[in-house]
Amino acid sequence: MTLTDVIEVLEAAYPPARAESWDAVGLVSGDPAQQVRKVLLAVDPVAAVAEEALDWGADLIVTHHPLYLRGTTSVAATTPKGRLVHTLIKNDIALYTAHTNADVANPGVSDALARAVGLVGDLVPLQPFPDDPWRGLGRVGELAGKTTLGEFARRAAEGLPRTSWGIRVAGDLARPVLRVAVSGGAGDSLLGTAAAAGVDVFLTADLRHHPASEFVESGGPALIDAAHWATEWPWLDSAASILRESGVTVETRVSATVTDAWTRGY
Ligand SMILES: [Zn+2]
């Protein structure tokens, strides 16, 4: 298989045209003609992931987050990102990013998150595209049965990979919960949409004090704030399955390296 073959599968699942205009998705480094046998999937293009790719002998790393979101004028090995580019090119490891185009895909990042925290049955986008009701940001669905916020939070923490500070809950722990909205990554911008969606709880990441406090005070759904990395990690397995089931003969591996920025909670 060539890198071109693998990219074709990824772009059918995660069309780059659906990425946000500010985003930087697609091939970051690598020769489209190079052979690809082993694909490592990870959330972040950081040194620890490059090390893992080297140790395992990966030909391609597929990450959720872009390496250079805002562009650069240098890839000198004088910065962590420049050094990463050197490591990748010297070792013939390609790097490919599917970011906001993977967020809005179906199945996408939030579908995997929804399943990881226990949602069953149909999922619909929290903020669908005007031209496509089955694709868009976030997902809304239901749990298998009514439970309490406290119990759902405990299950969500168990369903997500472990991070240093786990998850945080805002709301009455005894509150009944059935209908849930989730959004992988920073979900601040979807707070209003979640409030209007008639859900009992909204689970996302990177929530800040003031928006969260005002949201809960105004009687909106309860909030669960998880580690950014943990909310996007479940998608890696979904992307790996798409590659394996596509017929491109590659070996896949999901990186278990925790690359969340927060490494210790006290
Ligand atoms: Zn993210």
PDB file of C-alpha atoms and ligand atoms in Angstrom:
ATOM      1  CA  MET A   1       0.000   0.000   0.000  1.00  0.00           C
ATOM      2  CA  THR A   2       1.176   3.487  -0.733  1.00  0.00           C
ATOM      3  CA  LEU A   3       0.550   6.523   1.394  1.00  0.00           C
ATOM      4  CA  THR A   4      -1.783   7.738  -1.372  1.00  0.00           C
ATOM      5  CA  ASP A   5      -3.968   4.615  -0.934  1.00  0.00           C
ATOM      6  CA  VAL A   6      -4.216   5.143   2.822  1.00  0.00           C
ATOM      7  CA  ILE A   7      -4.992   8.843   2.452  1.00  0.00           C
ATOM      8  CA  GLU A   8      -7.777   8.011  -0.007  1.00  0.00           C
ATOM      9  CA  VAL A   9      -9.498   5.909   2.658  1.00  0.00           C
ATOM     10  CA  LEU A  10      -9.020   8.554   5.349  1.00  0.00           C
ATOM     11  CA  GLU A  11     -10.340  11.331   3.130  1.00  0.00           C
ATOM     12  CA  ALA A  12     -13.425   9.328   2.175  1.00  0.00           C
ATOM     13  CA  ALA A  13     -14.225   8.981   5.892  1.00  0.00           C
ATOM     14  CA  TYR A  14     -13.072  12.474   6.857  1.00  0.00           C
ATOM     15  CA  PRO A  15     -13.476  14.786   3.847  1.00  0.00           C
ATOM     16  CA  PRO A  16     -10.980  17.670   4.207  1.00  0.00           C
ATOM     17  CA  ALA A  17     -13.535  20.045   2.671  1.00  0.00           C
ATOM     18  CA  ARG A  18     -15.557  19.695   5.897  1.00  0.00           C
ATOM     19  CA  ALA A  19     -12.720  21.035   8.067  1.00  0.00           C
ATOM     20  CA  GLU A  20     -13.077  24.504   9.571  1.00  0.00           C
ATOM     21  CA  SER A  21     -11.475  27.295   7.535  1.00  0.00           C
ATOM     22  CA  TRP A  22      -8.931  27.997  10.321  1.00  0.00           C
ATOM     23  CA  ASP A  23      -7.885  24.352  10.544  1.00  0.00           C
ATOM     24  CA  ALA A  24      -4.835  22.621   9.029  1.00  0.00           C
ATOM     25  CA  VAL A  25      -5.683  19.055   8.039  1.00  0.00           C
ATOM     26  CA  GLY A  26      -4.176  16.513   5.661  1.00  0.00           C
ATOM     27  CA  LEU A  27      -0.651  15.368   4.953  1.00  0.00           C
ATOM     28  CA  VAL A  28       1.966  17.175   7.045  1.00  0.00           C
ATOM     29  CA  SER A  29       5.035  15.203   6.012  1.00  0.00           C
ATOM     30  CA  GLY A  30       5.733  12.158   3.887  1.00  0.00           C
ATOM     31  CA  ASP A  31       5.962  11.130   0.233  1.00  0.00           C
ATOM     32  CA  PRO A  32       2.615  10.076  -1.281  1.00  0.00           C
ATOM     33  CA  ALA A  33       4.452   7.289  -3.152  1.00  0.00           C
ATOM     34  CA  GLN A  34       6.040   5.745  -0.038  1.00  0.00           C
ATOM     35  CA  GLN A  35       4.935   2.313   1.152  1.00  0.00           C
ATOM     36  CA  VAL A  36       2.795   2.144   4.288  1.00  0.00           C
ATOM     37  CA  ARG A  37       2.528  -1.056   6.301  1.00  0.00           C
ATOM     38  CA  LYS A  38       2.118   0.163   9.863  1.00  0.00           C
ATOM     39  CA  VAL A  39      -0.088   3.051  10.982  1.00  0.00           C
ATOM     40  CA  LEU A  40       0.060   4.524  14.483  1.00  0.00           C
ATOM     41  CA  LEU A  41      -2.955   6.585  15.561  1.00  0.00           C
ATOM     42  CA  ALA A  42      -2.603   9.235  18.273  1.00  0.00           C
ATOM     43  CA  VAL A  43      -4.309  12.415  19.458  1.00  0.00           C
ATOM     44  CA  ASP A  44      -1.227  14.652  19.540  1.00  0.00           C
ATOM     45  CA  PRO A  45       1.808  14.960  17.248  1.00  0.00           C
ATOM     46  CA  VAL A  46       4.348  15.235  20.069  1.00  0.00           C
ATOM     47  CA  ALA A  47       7.790  13.782  20.795  1.00  0.00           C
ATOM     48  CA  ALA A  48       6.486  10.874  22.901  1.00  0.00           C
ATOM     49  CA  VAL A  49       4.258   9.758  20.033  1.00  0.00           C
ATOM     50  CA  ALA A  50       7.113  10.042  17.511  1.00  0.00           C
ATOM     51  CA  GLU A  51       9.237   7.872  19.846  1.00  0.00           C
ATOM     52  CA  GLU A  52       6.463   5.292  19.973  1.00  0.00           C
ATOM     53  CA  ALA A  53       6.222   5.342  16.171  1.00  0.00           C
ATOM     54  CA  LEU A  54       9.979   4.810  15.889  1.00  0.00           C
ATOM     55  CA  ASP A  55      10.030   1.947  18.400  1.00  0.00           C
ATOM     56  CA  TRP A  56       7.123   0.200  16.695  1.00  0.00           C
ATOM     57  CA  GLY A  57       8.411   0.831  13.172  1.00  0.00           C
ATOM     58  CA  ALA A  58       5.417   2.882  11.994  1.00  0.00           C
ATOM     59  CA  ASP A  59       5.386   4.228   8.440  1.00  0.00           C
ATOM     60  CA  LEU A  60       2.588   6.680   9.135  1.00  0.00           C
ATOM     61  CA  ILE A  61       1.226   8.524  12.157  1.00  0.00           C
ATOM     62  CA  VAL A  62      -2.369   9.690  11.961  1.00  0.00           C
ATOM     63  CA  THR A  63      -3.105  12.352  14.567  1.00  0.00           C
ATOM     64  CA  HIS A  64      -6.193  14.306  15.494  1.00  0.00           C
ATOM     65  CA  HIS A  65      -4.415  17.559  16.306  1.00  0.00           C
ATOM     66  CA  PRO A  66      -2.437  19.452  13.656  1.00  0.00           C
ATOM     67  CA  LEU A  67       1.294  19.937  14.139  1.00  0.00           C
ATOM     68  CA  TYR A  68       1.313  23.468  12.752  1.00  0.00           C
ATOM     69  CA  LEU A  69      -2.092  25.073  13.094  1.00  0.00           C
ATOM     70  CA  ARG A  70      -0.873  28.606  12.453  1.00  0.00           C
ATOM     71  CA  GLY A  71       1.864  27.982   9.918  1.00  0.00           C
ATOM     72  CA  THR A  72       5.588  28.436  10.313  1.00  0.00           C
ATOM     73  CA  THR A  73       8.575  29.859   8.498  1.00  0.00           C
ATOM     74  CA  SER A  74      11.045  27.281   9.820  1.00  0.00           C
ATOM     75  CA  VAL A  75      11.256  23.575  10.569  1.00  0.00           C
ATOM     76  CA  ALA A  76      14.759  23.854  12.048  1.00  0.00           C
ATOM     77  CA  ALA A  77      15.369  21.380  14.862  1.00  0.00           C
ATOM     78  CA  THR A  78      15.593  24.308  17.271  1.00  0.00           C
ATOM     79  CA  THR A  79      11.971  23.981  18.390  1.00  0.00           C
ATOM     80  CA  PRO A  80      10.033  20.906  19.556  1.00  0.00           C
ATOM     81  CA  LYS A  81       7.934  20.932  16.378  1.00  0.00           C
ATOM     82  CA  GLY A  82      10.926  21.379  14.099  1.00  0.00           C
ATOM     83  CA  ARG A  83      12.689  18.540  15.888  1.00  0.00           C
ATOM     84  CA  LEU A  84       9.628  16.360  15.392  1.00  0.00           C
ATOM     85  CA  VAL A  85       9.648  17.104  11.653  1.00  0.00           C
ATOM     86  CA  HIS A  86      13.325  16.049  11.551  1.00  0.00           C
ATOM     87  CA  THR A  87      12.633  12.808  13.413  1.00  0.00           C
ATOM     88  CA  LEU A  88       9.770  11.955  11.077  1.00  0.00           C
ATOM     89  CA  ILE A  89      11.560  12.691   7.816  1.00  0.00           C
ATOM     90  CA  LYS A  90      14.843  11.050   8.850  1.00  0.00           C
ATOM     91  CA  ASN A  91      12.932   7.874   9.659  1.00  0.00           C
ATOM     92  CA  ASP A  92      10.536   7.884   6.695  1.00  0.00           C
ATOM     93  CA  ILE A  93       7.515   8.297   8.951  1.00  0.00           C
ATOM     94  CA  ALA A  94       4.667  10.238   7.358  1.00  0.00           C
ATOM     95  CA  LEU A  95       2.303  12.400   9.404  1.00  0.00           C
ATOM     96  CA  TYR A  96      -1.343  12.969   8.533  1.00  0.00           C
ATOM     97  CA  THR A  97      -3.976  14.980  10.435  1.00  0.00           C
ATOM     98  CA  ALA A  98      -7.768  14.618  10.556  1.00  0.00           C
ATOM     99  CA  HIS A  99      -9.028  17.286  12.961  1.00  0.00           C
ATOM    100  CA  THR A 100     -12.285  19.257  12.621  1.00  0.00           C
ATOM    101  CA  ASN A 101     -13.150  17.139   9.571  1.00  0.00           C
ATOM    102  CA  ALA A 102     -13.060  14.103  11.913  1.00  0.00           C
ATOM    103  CA  ASP A 103     -15.095  16.012  14.528  1.00  0.00           C
ATOM    104  CA  VAL A 104     -18.017  16.500  12.142  1.00  0.00           C
ATOM    105  CA  ALA A 105     -17.815  13.154  10.330  1.00  0.00           C
ATOM    106  CA  ASN A 106     -20.275  10.308  10.812  1.00  0.00           C
ATOM    107  CA  PRO A 107     -18.953   8.295  12.535  1.00  0.00           C
ATOM    108  CA  GLY A 108     -16.660  10.910  13.994  1.00  0.00           C
ATOM    109  CA  VAL A 109     -14.922  11.944  17.203  1.00  0.00           C
ATOM    110  CA  SER A 110     -18.102  12.537  19.212  1.00  0.00           C
ATOM    111  CA  ASP A 111     -19.718   9.238  18.148  1.00  0.00           C
ATOM    112  CA  ALA A 112     -16.775   7.364  19.645  1.00  0.00           C
ATOM    113  CA  LEU A 113     -16.935   9.543  22.769  1.00  0.00           C
ATOM    114  CA  ALA A 114     -20.684   8.938  23.113  1.00  0.00           C
ATOM    115  CA  ARG A 115     -20.231   5.175  22.975  1.00  0.00           C
ATOM    116  CA  ALA A 116     -17.294   5.295  25.409  1.00  0.00           C
ATOM    117  CA  VAL A 117     -19.429   7.010  28.062  1.00  0.00           C
ATOM    118  CA  GLY A 118     -22.364   4.644  27.623  1.00  0.00           C
ATOM    119  CA  LEU A 119     -24.775   6.174  25.098  1.00  0.00           C
ATOM    120  CA  VAL A 120     -26.766   3.564  23.183  1.00  0.00           C
ATOM    121  CA  GLY A 121     -29.046   3.657  20.146  1.00  0.00           C
ATOM    122  CA  ASP A 122     -29.224   6.448  17.602  1.00  0.00           C
ATOM    123  CA  LEU A 123     -26.973   9.473  17.878  1.00  0.00           C
ATOM    124  CA  VAL A 124     -27.687  12.780  16.161  1.00  0.00           C
ATOM    125  CA  PRO A 125     -25.359  15.761  15.814  1.00  0.00           C
ATOM    126  CA  LEU A 126     -25.723  18.394  18.527  1.00  0.00           C
ATOM    127  CA  GLN A 127     -25.071  21.068  15.892  1.00  0.00           C
ATOM    128  CA  PRO A 128     -25.827  19.536  12.485  1.00  0.00           C
ATOM    129  CA  PHE A 129     -24.669  21.032   9.207  1.00  0.00           C
ATOM    130  CA  PRO A 130     -27.522  22.988   7.593  1.00  0.00           C
ATOM    131  CA  ASP A 131     -27.064  20.853   4.462  1.00  0.00           C
ATOM    132  CA  ASP A 132     -26.569  17.505   6.212  1.00  0.00           C
ATOM    133  CA  PRO A 133     -28.526  16.546   9.352  1.00  0.00           C
ATOM    134  CA  TRP A 134     -26.319  13.473   9.958  1.00  0.00           C
ATOM    135  CA  ARG A 135     -23.035  15.304  10.193  1.00  0.00           C
ATOM    136  CA  GLY A 136     -21.893  18.106  12.442  1.00  0.00           C
ATOM    137  CA  LEU A 137     -20.440  18.927  15.851  1.00  0.00           C
ATOM    138  CA  GLY A 138     -21.204  16.940  19.006  1.00  0.00           C
ATOM    139  CA  ARG A 139     -23.721  14.150  19.441  1.00  0.00           C
ATOM    140  CA  VAL A 140     -26.973  13.746  21.366  1.00  0.00           C
ATOM    141  CA  GLY A 141     -28.272  10.383  22.482  1.00  0.00           C
ATOM    142  CA  GLU A 142     -29.606   8.423  25.420  1.00  0.00           C
ATOM    143  CA  LEU A 143     -28.275   6.113  28.075  1.00  0.00           C
ATOM    144  CA  ALA A 144     -29.664   2.562  28.296  1.00  0.00           C
ATOM    145  CA  GLY A 145     -31.821   3.689  31.221  1.00  0.00           C
ATOM    146  CA  LYS A 146     -32.411   6.623  33.532  1.00  0.00           C
ATOM    147  CA  THR A 147     -29.689   7.075  36.143  1.00  0.00           C
ATOM    148  CA  THR A 148     -28.332   9.834  38.348  1.00  0.00           C
ATOM    149  CA  LEU A 149     -25.749  12.416  37.384  1.00  0.00           C
ATOM    150  CA  GLY A 150     -23.367  10.948  39.954  1.00  0.00           C
ATOM    151  CA  GLU A 151     -23.724   7.428  38.569  1.00  0.00           C
ATOM    152  CA  PHE A 152     -23.363   8.588  34.976  1.00  0.00           C
ATOM    153  CA  ALA A 153     -20.229  10.547  35.897  1.00  0.00           C
ATOM    154  CA  ARG A 154     -18.732   7.449  37.509  1.00  0.00           C
ATOM    155  CA  ARG A 155     -19.487   5.371  34.391  1.00  0.00           C
ATOM    156  CA  ALA A 156     -18.145   8.074  32.090  1.00  0.00           C
ATOM    157  CA  ALA A 157     -14.901   8.175  34.073  1.00  0.00           C
ATOM    158  CA  GLU A 158     -14.613   4.401  33.737  1.00  0.00           C
ATOM    159  CA  GLY A 159     -15.332   4.486  30.018  1.00  0.00           C
ATOM    160  CA  LEU A 160     -12.685   7.083  29.240  1.00  0.00           C
ATOM    161  CA  PRO A 161      -8.946   6.484  29.455  1.00  0.00           C
ATOM    162  CA  ARG A 162      -7.382   7.499  32.752  1.00  0.00           C
ATOM    163  CA  THR A 163      -5.874  10.965  33.071  1.00  0.00           C
ATOM    164  CA  SER A 164      -4.296  12.783  35.986  1.00  0.00           C
ATOM    165  CA  TRP A 165      -7.450  14.564  37.124  1.00  0.00           C
ATOM    166  CA  GLY A 166     -10.186  12.421  35.564  1.00  0.00           C
ATOM    167  CA  ILE A 167     -13.472  14.245  35.152  1.00  0.00           C
ATOM    168  CA  ARG A 168     -15.222  17.108  36.956  1.00  0.00           C
ATOM    169  CA  VAL A 169     -18.947  17.455  37.484  1.00  0.00           C
ATOM    170  CA  ALA A 170     -21.090  20.584  37.857  1.00  0.00           C
ATOM    171  CA  GLY A 171     -24.631  19.963  39.059  1.00  0.00           C
ATOM    172  CA  ASP A 172     -26.706  18.045  41.583  1.00  0.00           C
ATOM    173  CA  LEU A 173     -25.333  14.491  41.715  1.00  0.00           C
ATOM    174  CA  ALA A 174     -28.831  13.115  42.428  1.00  0.00           C
ATOM    175  CA  ARG A 175     -30.281  14.755  39.302  1.00  0.00           C
ATOM    176  CA  PRO A 176     -31.906  12.201  36.942  1.00  0.00           C
ATOM    177  CA  VAL A 177     -30.011  11.727  33.675  1.00  0.00           C
ATOM    178  CA  LEU A 178     -31.137  10.004  30.481  1.00  0.00           C
ATOM    179  CA  ARG A 179     -30.548  12.300  27.516  1.00  0.00           C
ATOM    180  CA  VAL A 180     -26.921  13.288  27.038  1.00  0.00           C
ATOM    181  CA  ALA A 181     -24.981  15.604  24.742  1.00  0.00           C
ATOM    182  CA  VAL A 182     -21.260  15.082  24.194  1.00  0.00           C
ATOM    183  CA  SER A 183     -18.594  16.899  22.241  1.00  0.00           C
ATOM    184  CA  GLY A 184     -14.970  15.794  21.967  1.00  0.00           C
ATOM    185  CA  GLY A 185     -12.374  18.473  22.698  1.00  0.00           C
ATOM    186  CA  ALA A 186     -13.088  22.044  23.768  1.00  0.00           C
ATOM    187  CA  GLY A 187     -16.876  22.391  23.902  1.00  0.00           C
ATOM    188  CA  ASP A 188     -17.347  25.927  25.271  1.00  0.00           C
ATOM    189  CA  SER A 189     -18.846  27.158  22.025  1.00  0.00           C
ATOM    190  CA  LEU A 190     -21.594  24.527  22.193  1.00  0.00           C
ATOM    191  CA  LEU A 191     -22.916  25.406  25.665  1.00  0.00           C
ATOM    192  CA  GLY A 192     -25.849  27.397  24.277  1.00  0.00           C
ATOM    193  CA  THR A 193     -26.682  24.693  21.762  1.00  0.00           C
ATOM    194  CA  ALA A 194     -26.576  22.036  24.491  1.00  0.00           C
ATOM    195  CA  ALA A 195     -28.901  24.108  26.678  1.00  0.00           C
ATOM    196  CA  ALA A 196     -31.404  24.331  23.821  1.00  0.00           C
ATOM    197  CA  ALA A 197     -31.149  20.604  23.007  1.00  0.00           C
ATOM    198  CA  GLY A 198     -33.190  19.516  26.014  1.00  0.00           C
ATOM    199  CA  VAL A 199     -30.495  17.227  27.405  1.00  0.00           C
ATOM    200  CA  ASP A 200     -29.908  16.392  31.062  1.00  0.00           C
ATOM    201  CA  VAL A 201     -26.141  16.653  30.907  1.00  0.00           C
ATOM    202  CA  PHE A 202     -23.474  17.933  28.518  1.00  0.00           C
ATOM    203  CA  LEU A 203     -20.082  16.201  28.568  1.00  0.00           C
ATOM    204  CA  THR A 204     -17.127  17.915  26.914  1.00  0.00           C
ATOM    205  CA  ALA A 205     -13.647  19.268  27.741  1.00  0.00           C
ATOM    206  CA  ASP A 206     -11.800  22.504  28.507  1.00  0.00           C
ATOM    207  CA  LEU A 207     -14.750  24.239  30.159  1.00  0.00           C
ATOM    208  CA  ARG A 208     -13.894  27.485  31.931  1.00  0.00           C
ATOM    209  CA  HIS A 209     -15.182  28.708  35.277  1.00  0.00           C
ATOM    210  CA  HIS A 210     -17.391  31.628  34.190  1.00  0.00           C
ATOM    211  CA  PRO A 211     -19.240  30.027  31.276  1.00  0.00           C
ATOM    212  CA  ALA A 212     -19.725  26.821  33.310  1.00  0.00           C
ATOM    213  CA  SER A 213     -20.881  28.663  36.419  1.00  0.00           C
ATOM    214  CA  GLU A 214     -23.350  30.842  34.483  1.00  0.00           C
ATOM    215  CA  PHE A 215     -24.630  27.822  32.576  1.00  0.00           C
ATOM    216  CA  VAL A 216     -25.398  25.827  35.714  1.00  0.00           C
ATOM    217  CA  GLU A 217     -26.820  28.885  37.533  1.00  0.00           C
ATOM    218  CA  SER A 218     -29.244  29.492  34.685  1.00  0.00           C
ATOM    219  CA  GLY A 219     -30.767  26.040  35.202  1.00  0.00           C
ATOM    220  CA  GLY A 220     -29.230  24.436  32.133  1.00  0.00           C
ATOM    221  CA  PRO A 221     -28.157  20.807  31.869  1.00  0.00           C
ATOM    222  CA  ALA A 222     -25.519  19.495  34.275  1.00  0.00           C
ATOM    223  CA  LEU A 223     -21.947  19.653  32.999  1.00  0.00           C
ATOM    224  CA  ILE A 224     -19.152  17.118  32.902  1.00  0.00           C
ATOM    225  CA  ASP A 225     -15.698  18.351  32.033  1.00  0.00           C
ATOM    226  CA  ALA A 226     -13.222  15.645  31.007  1.00  0.00           C
ATOM    227  CA  ALA A 227      -9.581  15.863  29.957  1.00  0.00           C
ATOM    228  CA  HIS A 228      -9.325  17.116  26.375  1.00  0.00           C
ATOM    229  CA  TRP A 229      -7.124  14.185  25.298  1.00  0.00           C
ATOM    230  CA  ALA A 230      -9.459  11.638  26.915  1.00  0.00           C
ATOM    231  CA  THR A 231     -12.527  12.891  25.027  1.00  0.00           C
ATOM    232  CA  GLU A 232     -10.811  12.503  21.660  1.00  0.00           C
ATOM    233  CA  TRP A 233      -8.869   9.310  22.293  1.00  0.00           C
ATOM    234  CA  PRO A 234     -11.856   6.923  21.738  1.00  0.00           C
ATOM    235  CA  TRP A 235     -12.005   8.136  18.111  1.00  0.00           C
ATOM    236  CA  LEU A 236      -8.597   6.630  17.352  1.00  0.00           C
ATOM    237  CA  ASP A 237      -9.991   3.125  17.501  1.00  0.00           C
ATOM    238  CA  SER A 238     -12.840   4.112  15.198  1.00  0.00           C
ATOM    239  CA  ALA A 239     -10.384   5.563  12.656  1.00  0.00           C
ATOM    240  CA  ALA A 240      -8.199   2.450  12.950  1.00  0.00           C
ATOM    241  CA  SER A 241     -11.249   0.249  12.228  1.00  0.00           C
ATOM    242  CA  ILE A 242     -12.071   2.289   9.131  1.00  0.00           C
ATOM    243  CA  LEU A 243      -8.534   1.699   7.842  1.00  0.00           C
ATOM    244  CA  ARG A 244      -8.584  -2.021   8.627  1.00  0.00           C
ATOM    245  CA  GLU A 245     -12.031  -2.565   7.104  1.00  0.00           C
ATOM    246  CA  SER A 246     -11.283  -0.568   3.961  1.00  0.00           C
ATOM    247  CA  GLY A 247      -9.192  -3.258   2.359  1.00  0.00           C
ATOM    248  CA  VAL A 248      -5.943  -1.301   2.539  1.00  0.00           C
ATOM    249  CA  THR A 249      -3.648  -3.861   4.057  1.00  0.00           C
ATOM    250  CA  VAL A 250      -2.093  -1.994   6.922  1.00  0.00           C
ATOM    251  CA  GLU A 251      -1.406  -2.889  10.506  1.00  0.00           C
ATOM    252  CA  THR A 252      -2.839  -0.354  12.942  1.00  0.00           C
ATOM    253  CA  ARG A 253      -2.002   0.543  16.498  1.00  0.00           C
ATOM    254  CA  VAL A 254      -3.699   3.056  18.779  1.00  0.00           C
ATOM    255  CA  SER A 255      -1.239   4.956  20.931  1.00  0.00           C
ATOM    256  CA  ALA A 256      -1.960   4.575  24.623  1.00  0.00           C
ATOM    257  CA  THR A 257       0.536   7.293  25.505  1.00  0.00           C
ATOM    258  CA  VAL A 258      -1.334   9.878  27.558  1.00  0.00           C
ATOM    259  CA  THR A 259      -0.508  13.212  25.939  1.00  0.00           C
ATOM    260  CA  ASP A 260      -2.985  15.355  27.840  1.00  0.00           C
ATOM    261  CA  ALA A 261      -1.264  18.570  28.892  1.00  0.00           C
ATOM    262  CA  TRP A 262      -2.072  17.999  32.576  1.00  0.00           C
ATOM    263  CA  THR A 263       0.150  15.270  33.942  1.00  0.00           C
ATOM    264  CA  ARG A 264      -0.543  15.363  37.656  1.00  0.00           C
ATOM    265  CA  GLY A 265      -3.419  16.246  39.915  1.00  0.00           C
ATOM    266  CA  TYR A 266      -3.130  16.783  43.652  1.00  0.00           C
TER     267      TYR A 266
HETATM  268 ZN    ZN B   1      -8.830  18.464  20.384  1.00  0.00          ZN
END
